[in-house]
Coordinates of C-alpha atoms in Angstrom, one line a residue:
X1 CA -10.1 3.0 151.2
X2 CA -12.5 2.6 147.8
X3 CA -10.0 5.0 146.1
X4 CA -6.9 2.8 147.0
X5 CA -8.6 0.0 145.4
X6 CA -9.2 2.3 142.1
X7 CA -5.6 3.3 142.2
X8 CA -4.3 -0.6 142.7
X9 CA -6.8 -1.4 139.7
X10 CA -5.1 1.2 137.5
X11 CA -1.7 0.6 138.0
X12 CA -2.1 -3.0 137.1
X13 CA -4.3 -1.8 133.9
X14 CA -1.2 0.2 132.5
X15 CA 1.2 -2.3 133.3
X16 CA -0.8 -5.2 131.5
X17 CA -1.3 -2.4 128.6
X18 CA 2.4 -1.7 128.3
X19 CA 3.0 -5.8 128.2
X20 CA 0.5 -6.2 125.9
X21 CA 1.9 -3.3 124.0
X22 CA 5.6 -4.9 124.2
X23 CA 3.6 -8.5 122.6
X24 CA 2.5 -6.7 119.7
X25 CA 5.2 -4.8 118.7
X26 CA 7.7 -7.9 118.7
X27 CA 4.6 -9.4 116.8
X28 CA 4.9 -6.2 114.2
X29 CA 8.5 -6.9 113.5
X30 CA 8.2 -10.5 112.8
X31 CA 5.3 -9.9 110.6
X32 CA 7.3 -6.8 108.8
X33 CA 10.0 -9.0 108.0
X34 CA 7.9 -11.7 106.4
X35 CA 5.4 -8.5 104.5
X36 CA 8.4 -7.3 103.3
X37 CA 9.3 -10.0 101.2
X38 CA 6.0 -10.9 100.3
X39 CA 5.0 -7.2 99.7
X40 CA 7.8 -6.9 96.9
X41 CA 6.0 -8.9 95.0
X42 CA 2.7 -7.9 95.7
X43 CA 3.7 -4.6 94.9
X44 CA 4.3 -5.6 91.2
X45 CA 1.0 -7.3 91.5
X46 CA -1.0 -3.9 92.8
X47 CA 0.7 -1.9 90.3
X48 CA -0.1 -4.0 87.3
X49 CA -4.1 -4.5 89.2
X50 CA -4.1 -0.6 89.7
X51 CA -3.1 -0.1 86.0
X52 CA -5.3 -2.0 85.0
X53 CA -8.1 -0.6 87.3
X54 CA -6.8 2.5 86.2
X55 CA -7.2 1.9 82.3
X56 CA -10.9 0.8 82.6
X57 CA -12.1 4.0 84.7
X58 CA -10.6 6.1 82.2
X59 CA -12.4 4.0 79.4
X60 CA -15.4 4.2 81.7
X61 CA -15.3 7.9 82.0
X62 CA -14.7 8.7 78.5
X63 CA -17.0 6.3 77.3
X64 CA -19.6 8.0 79.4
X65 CA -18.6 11.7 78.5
X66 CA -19.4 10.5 74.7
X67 CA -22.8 9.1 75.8
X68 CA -23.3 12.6 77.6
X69 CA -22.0 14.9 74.5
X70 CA -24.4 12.4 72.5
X71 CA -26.8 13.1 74.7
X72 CA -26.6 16.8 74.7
X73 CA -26.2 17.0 71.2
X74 CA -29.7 15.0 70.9
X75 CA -31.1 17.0 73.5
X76 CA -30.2 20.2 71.4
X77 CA -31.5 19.5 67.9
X78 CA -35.1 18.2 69.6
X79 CA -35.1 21.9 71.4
X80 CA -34.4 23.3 67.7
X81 CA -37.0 21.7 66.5
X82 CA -39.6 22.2 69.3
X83 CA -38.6 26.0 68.6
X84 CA -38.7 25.7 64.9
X85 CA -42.3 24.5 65.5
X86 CA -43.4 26.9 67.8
X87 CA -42.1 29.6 65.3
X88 CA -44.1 28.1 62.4
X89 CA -47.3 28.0 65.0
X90 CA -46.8 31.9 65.3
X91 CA -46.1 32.1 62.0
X92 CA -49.0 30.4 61.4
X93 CA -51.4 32.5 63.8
X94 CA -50.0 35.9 62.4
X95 CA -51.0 35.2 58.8
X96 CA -54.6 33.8 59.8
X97 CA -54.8 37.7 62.1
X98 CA -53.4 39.6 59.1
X99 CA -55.7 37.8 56.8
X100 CA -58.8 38.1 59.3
X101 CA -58.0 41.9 59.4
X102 CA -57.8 42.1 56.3
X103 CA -61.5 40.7 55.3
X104 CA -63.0 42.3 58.5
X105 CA -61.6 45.7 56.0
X106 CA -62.8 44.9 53.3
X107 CA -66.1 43.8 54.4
X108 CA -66.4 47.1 56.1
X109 CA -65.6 49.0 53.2
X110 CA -67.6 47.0 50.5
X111 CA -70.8 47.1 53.7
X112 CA -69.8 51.1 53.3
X113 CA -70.4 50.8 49.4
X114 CA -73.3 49.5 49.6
X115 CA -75.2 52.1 52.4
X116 CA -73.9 54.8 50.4
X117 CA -75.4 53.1 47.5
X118 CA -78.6 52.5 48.9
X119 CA -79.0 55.9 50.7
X120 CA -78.2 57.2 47.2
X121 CA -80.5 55.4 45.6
X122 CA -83.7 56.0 48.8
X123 CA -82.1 59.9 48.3
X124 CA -82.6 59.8 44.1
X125 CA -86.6 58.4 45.2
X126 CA -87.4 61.1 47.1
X127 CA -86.4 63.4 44.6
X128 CA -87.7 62.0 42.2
X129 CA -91.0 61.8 43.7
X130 CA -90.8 65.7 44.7
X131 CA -90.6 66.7 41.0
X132 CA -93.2 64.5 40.3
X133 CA -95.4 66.3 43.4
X134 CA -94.1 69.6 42.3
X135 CA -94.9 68.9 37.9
X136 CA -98.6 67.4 39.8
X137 CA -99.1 70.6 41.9
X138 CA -97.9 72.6 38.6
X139 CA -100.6 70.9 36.6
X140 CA -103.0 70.7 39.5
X141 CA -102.4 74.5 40.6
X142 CA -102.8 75.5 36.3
X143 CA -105.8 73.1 36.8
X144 CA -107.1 75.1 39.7
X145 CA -106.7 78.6 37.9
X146 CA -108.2 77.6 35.0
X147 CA -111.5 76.3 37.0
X148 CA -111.3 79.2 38.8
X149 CA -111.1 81.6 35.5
X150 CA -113.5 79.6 33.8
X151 CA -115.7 80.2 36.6
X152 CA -115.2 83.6 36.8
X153 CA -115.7 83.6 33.2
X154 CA -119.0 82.1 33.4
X155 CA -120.0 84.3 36.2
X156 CA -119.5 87.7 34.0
X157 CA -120.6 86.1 31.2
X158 CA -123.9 85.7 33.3
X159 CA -123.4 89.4 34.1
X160 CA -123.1 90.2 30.4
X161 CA -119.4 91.3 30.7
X162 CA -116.8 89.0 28.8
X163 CA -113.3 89.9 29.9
X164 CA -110.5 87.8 27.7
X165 CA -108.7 84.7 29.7
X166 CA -105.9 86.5 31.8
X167 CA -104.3 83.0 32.9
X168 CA -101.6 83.7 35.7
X169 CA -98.5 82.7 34.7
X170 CA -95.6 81.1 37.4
X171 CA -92.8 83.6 37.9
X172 CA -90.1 82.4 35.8
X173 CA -87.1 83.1 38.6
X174 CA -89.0 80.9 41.1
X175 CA -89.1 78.6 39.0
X176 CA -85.5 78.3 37.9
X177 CA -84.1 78.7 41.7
X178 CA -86.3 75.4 42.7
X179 CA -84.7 73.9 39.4
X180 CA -81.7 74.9 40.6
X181 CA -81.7 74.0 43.8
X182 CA -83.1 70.4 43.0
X183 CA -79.8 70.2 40.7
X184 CA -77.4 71.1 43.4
X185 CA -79.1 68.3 45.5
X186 CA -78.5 65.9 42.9
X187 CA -74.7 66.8 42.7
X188 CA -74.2 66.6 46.3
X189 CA -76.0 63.1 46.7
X190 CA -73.8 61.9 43.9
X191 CA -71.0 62.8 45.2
X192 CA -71.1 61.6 48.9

């Protein structure tokens, strides 16, 4: 019997929704009449408000898009010149390389100049001082002979035989190949 009940309940919920239903559409009609009138005039009303409404978005919007072209324009010449700077920066730092590289060159070549110079110079000593050893062992070597014929000399002489003074004399091509070769040294120093 519980589902009776349920079916009496919702018969007499869709018959109080169909007079309730019946209310408001009588209610509808009587209020459509009376809108109509007053939504005539309202009408003109909305249409002059939405104009109106209308007229300031579009002054809104393109009062906005000018702030935002502005804005992008200002935007874009700030980039330029953060690029212009950065350019000048590099610029900058390519110059100060170049001229660093160029200094570290010529520092190495004028550091060059002067070790050639000097190892000229330490080379034209040494030479120098070997002629002078080889003119002292010239005079110390005629020295020597001439000790060494005087004492021969004096030994014959005590013998009773004098023999003239046969002095030994340098050989003339040994001396002009050491002459020469100390000349060819001197070219090839100078000219490294």
């Amino acid at each position: 019997m519980p589902s009776v009940d349920g079916e009496e309940n919702g018969e007499e919920e869709v018959e109080r929704s169909a007079n309730e239903d019946e209310n408001m559409s009588e209610d509808e009609d009587e209020e459509s009449s009376l809108s109509s009138d007053e939504s005539s005039s309202e009408s003109s009303i909305d249409e002059t408000e939405n104009e109106r409404r209308r007229n300031e978005c579009l002054n809104d919007m393109a009062d906005l898009e000018r702030q935002f072209s502005d804005l992008k324009e200002q935007l874009y010449r700030e980039r330029i010149s953060q690029v212009g700077k950065k350019l000048e920066e590099l610029e900058n730092v390519e110059n100060k390389y170049n001229a660093d590289e160029q200094a570290a060159v010529q520092h190495y070549e004028s550091e060059k100049l002067a070790l050639m110079e000097s190892m000229k110079h330490e080379l034209e000593e040494k030479i120098r001082k070997l002629e002078e050893d080889k003119q002292n062992m010239d005079i110390s070597a005629d020295i020597w002979l001439e000790s060494q014929s005087m004492n021969k000399k004096h030994r014959k002489s005590s013998d009773g035989s004098m023999l003239p003074d046969k002095r030994r004399k340098p050989a003339k091509g040994a001396l002009a190949r050491k002459r020469q070769n100390s000349l060819e040294t001197k070219k090839h120093v100078k000219n490294n």
